[in-house]
PDB file of C-alpha atoms and ligand atoms in Angstrom:
ATOM      1  CA  UNK A 955      16.529 -14.879 -18.859  1.00 50.00           C
ATOM      2  CA  UNK A 956      13.346 -13.082 -18.036  1.00 58.00           C
ATOM      3  CA  UNK A 957      13.055 -10.612 -15.322  1.00 77.00           C
ATOM      4  CA  UNK A 958      11.850 -12.197 -12.193  1.00 94.00           C
ATOM      5  CA  UNK A 959       9.661 -10.826  -9.208  1.00 97.00           C
ATOM      6  CA  UNK A 960       9.627 -10.442  -5.552  1.00 98.00           C
ATOM      7  CA  UNK A 961       6.246 -10.012  -4.243  1.00 97.00           C
ATOM      8  CA  UNK A 962       5.818  -7.369  -1.786  1.00 97.00           C
ATOM      9  CA  UNK A 963       3.018  -9.511   0.146  1.00 95.00           C
ATOM     10  CA  UNK A 964       0.624  -6.199  -0.393  1.00 97.00           C
ATOM     11  CA  UNK A 965      -1.874  -7.583  -3.386  1.00 97.00           C
ATOM     12  CA  UNK A 966      -2.545  -4.052  -4.499  1.00 97.00           C
ATOM     13  CA  UNK A 967       1.172  -2.975  -4.764  1.00 98.00           C
ATOM     14  CA  UNK A 968       1.869  -6.345  -6.432  1.00 98.00           C
ATOM     15  CA  UNK A 969      -0.907  -5.792  -9.041  1.00 97.00           C
ATOM     16  CA  UNK A 970       0.558  -2.466  -9.746  1.00 98.00           C
ATOM     17  CA  UNK A 971       3.773  -3.893 -10.280  1.00 98.00           C
ATOM     18  CA  UNK A 972       2.898  -7.000 -12.510  1.00 97.00           C
ATOM     19  CA  UNK A 973       3.941  -9.417  -9.428  1.00 97.00           C
ATOM     20  CA  UNK A 974       6.405  -7.430  -7.367  1.00 98.00           C
ATOM     21  CA  UNK A 975       9.808  -5.847  -7.201  1.00 98.00           C
ATOM     22  CA  UNK A 976      12.101  -6.693 -10.311  1.00 98.00           C
ATOM     23  CA  UNK A 977      14.878  -8.650  -8.995  1.00 97.00           C
ATOM     24  CA  UNK A 978      17.691  -7.709 -11.309  1.00 97.00           C
ATOM     25  CA  UNK A 979      16.728  -3.719 -10.899  1.00 98.00           C
ATOM     26  CA  UNK A 980      16.849  -0.883  -8.314  1.00 98.00           C
ATOM     27  CA  UNK A 981      13.407   0.076  -7.213  1.00 98.00           C
ATOM     28  CA  UNK A 982      13.104   3.636  -5.834  1.00 98.00           C
ATOM     29  CA  UNK A 983      10.184   4.617  -3.282  1.00 98.00           C
ATOM     30  CA  UNK A 984      10.101   8.541  -2.709  1.00 97.00           C
ATOM     31  CA  UNK A 985       7.679  10.405  -0.863  1.00 96.00           C
ATOM     32  CA  UNK A 986       7.100  12.858   2.376  1.00 96.00           C
ATOM     33  CA  UNK A 987       8.085  11.849   5.799  1.00 95.00           C
ATOM     34  CA  UNK A 988       5.410   9.691   7.174  1.00 96.00           C
ATOM     35  CA  UNK A 989       4.423   8.331   3.752  1.00 97.00           C
ATOM     36  CA  UNK A 990       5.333   4.712   4.600  1.00 97.00           C
ATOM     37  CA  UNK A 991       8.693   4.478   2.718  1.00 97.00           C
ATOM     38  CA  UNK A 992      10.426   2.864   5.415  1.00 97.00           C
ATOM     39  CA  UNK A 993       7.228   0.487   6.767  1.00 96.00           C
ATOM     40  CA  UNK A 994       7.337  -0.814   2.998  1.00 97.00           C
ATOM     41  CA  UNK A 995      10.764  -1.546   3.165  1.00 97.00           C
ATOM     42  CA  UNK A 996      10.427  -3.441   6.416  1.00 96.00           C
ATOM     43  CA  UNK A 997       7.194  -5.215   5.099  1.00 96.00           C
ATOM     44  CA  UNK A 998       9.167  -6.715   2.257  1.00 97.00           C
ATOM     45  CA  UNK A 999      12.393  -7.359   3.986  1.00 96.00           C
ATOM     46  CA  UNK A1000      10.260  -9.154   6.665  1.00 94.00           C
ATOM     47  CA  UNK A1001       8.628 -11.246   4.250  1.00 95.00           C
ATOM     48  CA  UNK A1002      11.839 -12.068   2.504  1.00 97.00           C
ATOM     49  CA  UNK A1003      13.609 -13.016   6.056  1.00 96.00           C
ATOM     50  CA  UNK A1004      10.797 -15.051   6.897  1.00 93.00           C
ATOM     51  CA  UNK A1005      11.165 -17.353   3.909  1.00 94.00           C
ATOM     52  CA  UNK A1006      14.812 -17.976   4.938  1.00 94.00           C
ATOM     53  CA  UNK A1007      16.684 -15.480   2.502  1.00 96.00           C
ATOM     54  CA  UNK A1008      19.175 -12.949   3.704  1.00 97.00           C
ATOM     55  CA  UNK A1009      18.065  -9.152   3.778  1.00 98.00           C
ATOM     56  CA  UNK A1010      20.895  -6.722   3.675  1.00 98.00           C
ATOM     57  CA  UNK A1011      19.620  -3.694   5.158  1.00 97.00           C
ATOM     58  CA  UNK A1012      21.232  -0.346   5.531  1.00 97.00           C
ATOM     59  CA  UNK A1013      19.295   1.824   7.833  1.00 97.00           C
ATOM     60  CA  UNK A1014      20.286   5.581   8.211  1.00 96.00           C
ATOM     61  CA  UNK A1015      17.126   6.375  10.314  1.00 92.00           C
ATOM     62  CA  UNK A1016      18.134   3.744  12.933  1.00 90.00           C
ATOM     63  CA  UNK A1017      14.465   2.636  13.421  1.00 83.00           C
ATOM     64  CA  UNK A1018      14.271  -0.850  11.695  1.00 82.00           C
ATOM     65  CA  UNK A1019      14.597  -2.933  14.580  1.00 88.00           C
ATOM     66  CA  UNK A1020      11.759  -1.228  16.899  1.00 87.00           C
ATOM     67  CA  UNK A1021       9.606  -1.204  13.681  1.00 88.00           C
ATOM     68  CA  UNK A1022      10.259  -4.925  12.840  1.00 90.00           C
ATOM     69  CA  UNK A1023       9.509  -6.012  16.552  1.00 90.00           C
ATOM     70  CA  UNK A1024       5.931  -4.611  16.086  1.00 86.00           C
ATOM     71  CA  UNK A1025       5.629  -6.632  13.025  1.00 86.00           C
ATOM     72  CA  UNK A1026       7.265  -9.635  13.889  1.00 87.00           C
ATOM     73  CA  UNK A1027       6.457  -9.992  17.564  1.00 86.00           C
ATOM     74  CA  UNK A1028       7.731 -13.086  19.239  1.00 89.00           C
ATOM     75  CA  UNK A1029       9.428 -14.188  16.077  1.00 89.00           C
ATOM     76  CA  UNK A1030      12.023 -11.118  16.028  1.00 92.00           C
ATOM     77  CA  UNK A1031      14.906 -12.966  17.174  1.00 93.00           C
ATOM     78  CA  UNK A1032      14.746 -15.533  14.578  1.00 92.00           C
ATOM     79  CA  UNK A1033      14.044 -12.952  11.820  1.00 92.00           C
ATOM     80  CA  UNK A1034      17.108 -11.053  12.653  1.00 93.00           C
ATOM     81  CA  UNK A1035      19.296 -13.837  12.159  1.00 95.00           C
ATOM     82  CA  UNK A1036      18.579 -13.444   8.243  1.00 96.00           C
ATOM     83  CA  UNK A1037      19.356  -9.797   8.425  1.00 95.00           C
ATOM     84  CA  UNK A1038      22.681  -8.059   8.069  1.00 95.00           C
ATOM     85  CA  UNK A1039      21.863  -4.839   9.226  1.00 96.00           C
ATOM     86  CA  UNK A1040      23.983  -1.715   9.173  1.00 96.00           C
ATOM     87  CA  UNK A1041      22.988   1.693  10.631  1.00 96.00           C
ATOM     88  CA  UNK A1042      25.721   4.237   9.204  1.00 97.00           C
ATOM     89  CA  UNK A1043      25.733   7.629  11.094  1.00 95.00           C
ATOM     90  CA  UNK A1044      27.145   9.667   8.065  1.00 92.00           C
ATOM     91  CA  UNK A1045      27.818   9.627   4.206  1.00 89.00           C
ATOM     92  CA  UNK A1046      31.028   8.286   4.884  1.00 91.00           C
ATOM     93  CA  UNK A1047      29.876   5.186   6.806  1.00 95.00           C
ATOM     94  CA  UNK A1048      27.091   4.875   4.405  1.00 95.00           C
ATOM     95  CA  UNK A1049      29.381   4.656   1.511  1.00 94.00           C
ATOM     96  CA  UNK A1050      31.363   2.093   3.211  1.00 96.00           C
ATOM     97  CA  UNK A1051      28.150   0.076   4.290  1.00 98.00           C
ATOM     98  CA  UNK A1052      26.652  -0.053   0.787  1.00 98.00           C
ATOM     99  CA  UNK A1053      30.098  -1.124  -0.764  1.00 97.00           C
ATOM    100  CA  UNK A1054      30.235  -4.012   1.701  1.00 98.00           C
ATOM    101  CA  UNK A1055      26.473  -5.045   1.197  1.00 98.00           C
ATOM    102  CA  UNK A1056      27.230  -5.023  -2.890  1.00 98.00           C
ATOM    103  CA  UNK A1057      30.447  -7.086  -2.415  1.00 97.00           C
ATOM    104  CA  UNK A1058      28.719  -9.482  -0.149  1.00 97.00           C
ATOM    105  CA  UNK A1059      25.725  -9.790  -2.390  1.00 97.00           C
ATOM    106  CA  UNK A1060      28.001 -10.388  -5.407  1.00 96.00           C
ATOM    107  CA  UNK A1061      30.164 -13.085  -4.070  1.00 96.00           C
ATOM    108  CA  UNK A1062      27.076 -15.245  -3.841  1.00 91.00           C
ATOM    109  CA  UNK A1063      27.962 -17.062  -0.464  1.00 93.00           C
ATOM    110  CA  UNK A1064      24.647 -16.056   1.063  1.00 93.00           C
ATOM    111  CA  UNK A1065      21.284 -16.321  -0.440  1.00 94.00           C
ATOM    112  CA  UNK A1066      20.394 -12.809  -0.392  1.00 97.00           C
ATOM    113  CA  UNK A1067      16.712 -12.173  -1.337  1.00 98.00           C
ATOM    114  CA  UNK A1068      16.551  -8.123  -0.710  1.00 98.00           C
ATOM    115  CA  UNK A1069      19.119  -5.106  -0.493  1.00 98.00           C
ATOM    116  CA  UNK A1070      17.611  -2.165   1.039  1.00 98.00           C
ATOM    117  CA  UNK A1071      19.004   1.575   1.375  1.00 98.00           C
ATOM    118  CA  UNK A1072      16.843   3.559   3.623  1.00 97.00           C
ATOM    119  CA  UNK A1073      17.377   6.619   3.044  1.00 96.00           C
ATOM    120  CA  UNK A1074      19.608   6.786  -0.054  1.00 96.00           C
ATOM    121  CA  UNK A1075      19.628  10.356   0.415  1.00 94.00           C
ATOM    122  CA  UNK A1076      19.077  11.706   3.920  1.00 92.00           C
ATOM    123  CA  UNK A1077      22.600  12.640   4.485  1.00 90.00           C
ATOM    124  CA  UNK A1078      23.364  13.426   0.883  1.00 86.00           C
ATOM    125  CA  UNK A1079      20.629  16.190   1.592  1.00 83.00           C
ATOM    126  CA  UNK A1080      22.591  17.372   4.683  1.00 79.00           C
ATOM    127  CA  UNK A1081      25.714  17.782   2.523  1.00 78.00           C
ATOM    128  CA  UNK A1082      23.846  19.702  -0.003  1.00 67.00           C
ATOM    129  CA  UNK A1083      24.284  22.826   1.968  1.00 67.00           C
ATOM    130  CA  UNK A1084      27.706  22.301   2.649  1.00 72.00           C
ATOM    131  CA  UNK A1085      31.124  22.813   0.840  1.00 76.00           C
ATOM    132  CA  UNK A1086      31.176  18.896   0.433  1.00 78.00           C
ATOM    133  CA  UNK A1087      28.631  19.147  -2.432  1.00 81.00           C
ATOM    134  CA  UNK A1088      30.306  17.867  -5.256  1.00 84.00           C
ATOM    135  CA  UNK A1089      32.105  15.121  -3.358  1.00 85.00           C
ATOM    136  CA  UNK A1090      28.535  13.952  -1.812  1.00 85.00           C
ATOM    137  CA  UNK A1091      27.049  13.884  -5.186  1.00 87.00           C
ATOM    138  CA  UNK A1092      29.786  11.862  -6.714  1.00 88.00           C
ATOM    139  CA  UNK A1093      29.740   9.239  -3.633  1.00 89.00           C
ATOM    140  CA  UNK A1094      26.045   9.073  -4.030  1.00 91.00           C
ATOM    141  CA  UNK A1095      26.511   8.476  -7.992  1.00 93.00           C
ATOM    142  CA  UNK A1096      29.070   5.607  -7.207  1.00 94.00           C
ATOM    143  CA  UNK A1097      26.920   4.098  -4.601  1.00 96.00           C
ATOM    144  CA  UNK A1098      23.733   4.103  -6.897  1.00 96.00           C
ATOM    145  CA  UNK A1099      25.896   2.540  -9.777  1.00 97.00           C
ATOM    146  CA  UNK A1100      27.378  -0.198  -7.638  1.00 98.00           C
ATOM    147  CA  UNK A1101      23.697  -1.041  -6.328  1.00 98.00           C
ATOM    148  CA  UNK A1102      22.487  -1.047 -10.148  1.00 98.00           C
ATOM    149  CA  UNK A1103      25.410  -3.512 -10.915  1.00 98.00           C
ATOM    150  CA  UNK A1104      24.845  -5.800  -7.962  1.00 98.00           C
ATOM    151  CA  UNK A1105      21.098  -5.999  -8.845  1.00 98.00           C
ATOM    152  CA  UNK A1106      21.862  -7.166 -12.185  1.00 97.00           C
ATOM    153  CA  UNK A1107      24.812  -9.306 -11.714  1.00 96.00           C
ATOM    154  CA  UNK A1108      23.684 -11.046  -8.429  1.00 96.00           C
ATOM    155  CA  UNK A1109      19.845 -11.196  -9.345  1.00 96.00           C
ATOM    156  CA  UNK A1110      19.195  -9.201  -6.072  1.00 97.00           C
ATOM    157  CA  UNK A1111      16.243  -6.997  -6.029  1.00 98.00           C
ATOM    158  CA  UNK A1112      17.456  -3.348  -4.430  1.00 98.00           C
ATOM    159  CA  UNK A1113      14.945  -1.231  -2.861  1.00 98.00           C
ATOM    160  CA  UNK A1114      16.061   2.391  -2.065  1.00 98.00           C
ATOM    161  CA  UNK A1115      13.914   5.221  -0.622  1.00 97.00           C
ATOM    162  CA  UNK A1116      14.426   9.021  -1.469  1.00 96.00           C
ATOM    163  CA  UNK A1117      13.351  12.142   0.277  1.00 92.00           C
ATOM    164  CA  UNK A1118      11.613  15.075  -1.477  1.00 92.00           C
ATOM    165  CA  UNK A1119      11.662  18.727  -2.224  1.00 89.00           C
ATOM    166  CA  UNK A1120       8.784  20.760  -2.984  1.00 90.00           C
ATOM    167  CA  UNK A1121       9.291  22.910  -6.316  1.00 86.00           C
ATOM    168  CA  UNK A1122       8.332  26.562  -5.991  1.00 87.00           C
ATOM    169  CA  UNK A1123       7.485  26.753  -9.549  1.00 88.00           C
ATOM    170  CA  UNK A1124       4.215  24.463  -9.155  1.00 90.00           C
ATOM    171  CA  UNK A1125       4.395  23.087  -5.711  1.00 89.00           C
ATOM    172  CA  UNK A1126       4.997  19.608  -6.714  1.00 88.00           C
ATOM    173  CA  UNK A1127       6.818  17.280  -4.600  1.00 91.00           C
ATOM    174  CA  UNK A1128       9.823  16.190  -6.423  1.00 90.00           C
ATOM    175  CA  UNK A1129      12.439  13.155  -5.532  1.00 92.00           C
ATOM    176  CA  UNK A1130      16.206  14.359  -4.664  1.00 89.00           C
ATOM    177  CA  UNK A1131      19.215  12.901  -6.175  1.00 82.00           C
ATOM    178  CA  UNK A1132      18.704  14.581  -9.593  1.00 79.00           C
ATOM    179  CA  UNK A1133      18.544  12.812 -12.854  1.00 84.00           C
ATOM    180  CA  UNK A1134      21.234  10.525 -12.283  1.00 87.00           C
ATOM    181  CA  UNK A1135      19.064   8.615  -9.583  1.00 90.00           C
ATOM    182  CA  UNK A1136      16.092   8.496 -11.823  1.00 90.00           C
ATOM    183  CA  UNK A1137      17.613   7.097 -14.717  1.00 95.00           C
ATOM    184  CA  UNK A1138      19.568   4.515 -12.551  1.00 97.00           C
ATOM    185  CA  UNK A1139      16.191   3.343 -10.613  1.00 97.00           C
ATOM    186  CA  UNK A1140      14.312   1.165 -13.191  1.00 97.00           C
ATOM    187  CA  UNK A1141      11.094   1.473 -11.168  1.00 98.00           C
ATOM    188  CA  UNK A1142      10.067   4.599  -9.452  1.00 97.00           C
ATOM    189  CA  UNK A1143       7.088   4.729  -6.759  1.00 98.00           C
ATOM    190  CA  UNK A1144       5.600   7.611  -5.323  1.00 97.00           C
ATOM    191  CA  UNK A1145       4.092   7.588  -1.906  1.00 98.00           C
ATOM    192  CA  UNK A1146       1.314  10.016  -0.931  1.00 97.00           C
ATOM    193  CA  UNK A1147      -0.343  10.451   2.208  1.00 96.00           C
ATOM    194  CA  UNK A1148      -4.073  10.028   2.421  1.00 97.00           C
ATOM    195  CA  UNK A1149      -6.398  10.515   5.594  1.00 95.00           C
ATOM    196  CA  UNK A1150      -5.650   8.489   8.366  1.00 96.00           C
ATOM    197  CA  UNK A1151      -3.590   5.273   7.966  1.00 97.00           C
ATOM    198  CA  UNK A1152      -4.183   5.161   3.928  1.00 97.00           C
ATOM    199  CA  UNK A1153      -1.482   5.660   1.505  1.00 98.00           C
ATOM    200  CA  UNK A1154      -1.394   5.853  -2.295  1.00 98.00           C
ATOM    201  CA  UNK A1155       1.110   4.523  -4.235  1.00 98.00           C
ATOM    202  CA  UNK A1156       1.884   6.128  -7.918  1.00 98.00           C
ATOM    203  CA  UNK A1157       3.889   4.242 -10.321  1.00 98.00           C
ATOM    204  CA  UNK A1158       5.844   7.084 -11.862  1.00 97.00           C
ATOM    205  CA  UNK A1159       8.305   4.985 -14.019  1.00 97.00           C
ATOM    206  CA  UNK A1160       8.354   1.074 -14.982  1.00 97.00           C
ATOM    207  CA  UNK A1161       9.790  -0.833 -17.711  1.00 95.00           C
ATOM    208  CA  UNK A1162       6.844  -2.668 -19.076  1.00 93.00           C
ATOM    209  CA  UNK A1163       3.978  -1.859 -16.713  1.00 96.00           C
ATOM    210  CA  UNK A1164       1.397   1.004 -17.488  1.00 95.00           C
ATOM    211  CA  UNK A1165       1.077   3.918 -15.035  1.00 93.00           C
ATOM    212  CA  UNK A1166      -1.437   3.752 -12.432  1.00 97.00           C
ATOM    213  CA  UNK A1167      -1.731   3.579  -8.781  1.00 98.00           C
ATOM    214  CA  UNK A1168      -2.724   1.465  -5.578  1.00 98.00           C
ATOM    215  CA  UNK A1169      -3.508   1.767  -1.910  1.00 98.00           C
ATOM    216  CA  UNK A1170      -2.563   0.412   1.160  1.00 98.00           C
ATOM    217  CA  UNK A1171      -2.952   0.969   4.858  1.00 97.00           C
ATOM    218  CA  UNK A1172      -0.874   1.258   7.888  1.00 96.00           C
ATOM    219  CA  UNK A1173      -2.028  -1.288  10.824  1.00 93.00           C
ATOM    220  CA  UNK A1174      -0.391  -2.350  13.846  1.00 87.00           C
ATOM    221  CA  UNK A1175       1.253  -5.466  12.164  1.00 84.00           C
ATOM    222  CA  UNK A1176       2.215  -4.102   8.941  1.00 90.00           C
ATOM    223  CA  UNK A1177       0.861  -2.999   5.669  1.00 95.00           C
ATOM    224  CA  UNK A1178      -2.443  -4.023   3.990  1.00 93.00           C
ATOM    225  CA  UNK A1179      -4.314  -3.449   0.556  1.00 91.00           C
ATOM    226  CA  UNK A1180      -6.525  -0.832   0.781  1.00 89.00           C
ATOM    227  CA  UNK A1181      -9.157   0.799  -1.844  1.00 73.00           C
ATOM    228  CA  UNK A1182      -9.730  -0.885  -5.099  1.00 56.00           C
ATOM    229  CA  UNK A1183      -6.576  -0.601  -6.676  1.00 47.00           C
TER     230      UNK A1183
HETATM  231  P1  ATP B  73      10.492   9.438   6.506  1.00 69.33           P
HETATM  232  O1  ATP B  73      10.482  10.350   5.267  1.00 69.33           O
HETATM  233  O2  ATP B  73      10.102  10.580   8.057  1.00 69.33           O
HETATM  234  O3  ATP B  73      11.511   8.573   6.906  1.00 69.33           O
HETATM  235  P2  ATP B  73       8.503   7.588   6.035  1.00 69.33           P
HETATM  236  O4  ATP B  73       8.019   7.666   4.402  1.00 69.33           O
HETATM  237  O5  ATP B  73       9.834   6.515   6.013  1.00 69.33           O
HETATM  238  O6  ATP B  73       9.250   8.683   6.492  1.00 69.33           O
HETATM  239  P3  ATP B  73       7.255   5.810   7.980  1.00 69.33           P
HETATM  240  O7  ATP B  73       7.876   5.809   9.167  1.00 69.33           O
HETATM  241  O8  ATP B  73       7.432   4.575   6.971  1.00 69.33           O
HETATM  242  O9  ATP B  73       7.284   7.160   6.939  1.00 69.33           O
HETATM  243  O10 ATP B  73       5.627   5.729   8.171  1.00 69.33           O
HETATM  244  C1  ATP B  73       5.345   6.435   9.382  1.00 69.33           C
HETATM  245  C2  ATP B  73       3.802   6.620   9.385  1.00 69.33           C
HETATM  246  O11 ATP B  73       3.419   5.433   9.706  1.00 69.33           O
HETATM  247  C3  ATP B  73       3.658   7.839  10.231  1.00 69.33           C
HETATM  248  O12 ATP B  73       2.712   8.565   9.598  1.00 69.33           O
HETATM  249  C4  ATP B  73       3.076   6.884  11.486  1.00 69.33           C
HETATM  250  O13 ATP B  73       2.065   8.007  12.187  1.00 69.33           O
HETATM  251  C5  ATP B  73       2.352   5.761  11.003  1.00 69.33           C
HETATM  252  N1  ATP B  73       2.470   4.577  11.778  1.00 69.33           N
HETATM  253  C6  ATP B  73       3.315   3.840  12.121  1.00 69.33           C
HETATM  254  N2  ATP B  73       3.062   2.745  12.884  1.00 69.33           N
HETATM  255  C7  ATP B  73       1.761   2.719  12.936  1.00 69.33           C
HETATM  256  C8  ATP B  73       0.763   1.920  13.290  1.00 69.33           C
HETATM  257  N3  ATP B  73       0.904   0.858  13.955  1.00 69.33           N
HETATM  258  N4  ATP B  73      -0.696   2.147  13.099  1.00 69.33           N
HETATM  259  C9  ATP B  73      -0.954   3.372  12.306  1.00 69.33           C
HETATM  260  N5  ATP B  73      -0.038   4.194  11.826  1.00 69.33           N
HETATM  261  C10 ATP B  73       1.426   4.077  12.034  1.00 69.33           C
HETATM  262 MG1   MG B  74      11.637   6.676   6.885  1.00 69.33          MG
END
């Protein structure tokens, strides 16, 4: 069986991805604060829920409902009926939330159209400076493996976001989470801030698409294609 695609609803990004997010693998979005990672997750989630499929959404920033309200307006209540939302407050809660979402998705009782973890690494970053670094790294690896298996077995596209750090060597922005995360995600997108509401999406890794980039614009109601991409 070939890999299906879930359209993001942003034409420039869908062209870049050859139709949308792969439905049997993990897509990682990384970028600076304000680059649009959360808005992108919500844009895709909004679209999936509108089509009456379930969205399992793990939100470590606690912002999703307010943001969805501005996208959905009066339709918010109906939309939230298709959301299984969890807002973990620390790494342990995140681990439990991911485990639950993965097992429910694999159980197959609900028609799940998307699983989001935004952010997969924010709590992990907090743990990096403490004595629990090894445990945090291991917890993250287990979580990501669970997500990879869920995407593959349940055919649920998994979308995760990742924070960045700036390399002292050359000043580049690098994703957190090390090589494990980079191997686990089959598609990797880097979001860059451009002036005003414009953002660039750079395709850093894909199984069968050439490298390239696209643009979108942040508007009151969500994300729209921009530029020529
Ligand atoms: P972080 O890493 O901090 O979580 P992020 O990549 O998730 O950041 P978002 O929260 O998705 O970023 O993007 C927020 C950006 O969108 C901010 O720059 C904000 O100013 C902008 N923004 C949010 N709503 C609107 C709007 N209605 N019109 C224009 N810009 C907006
Ligand atoms: Mg965010």
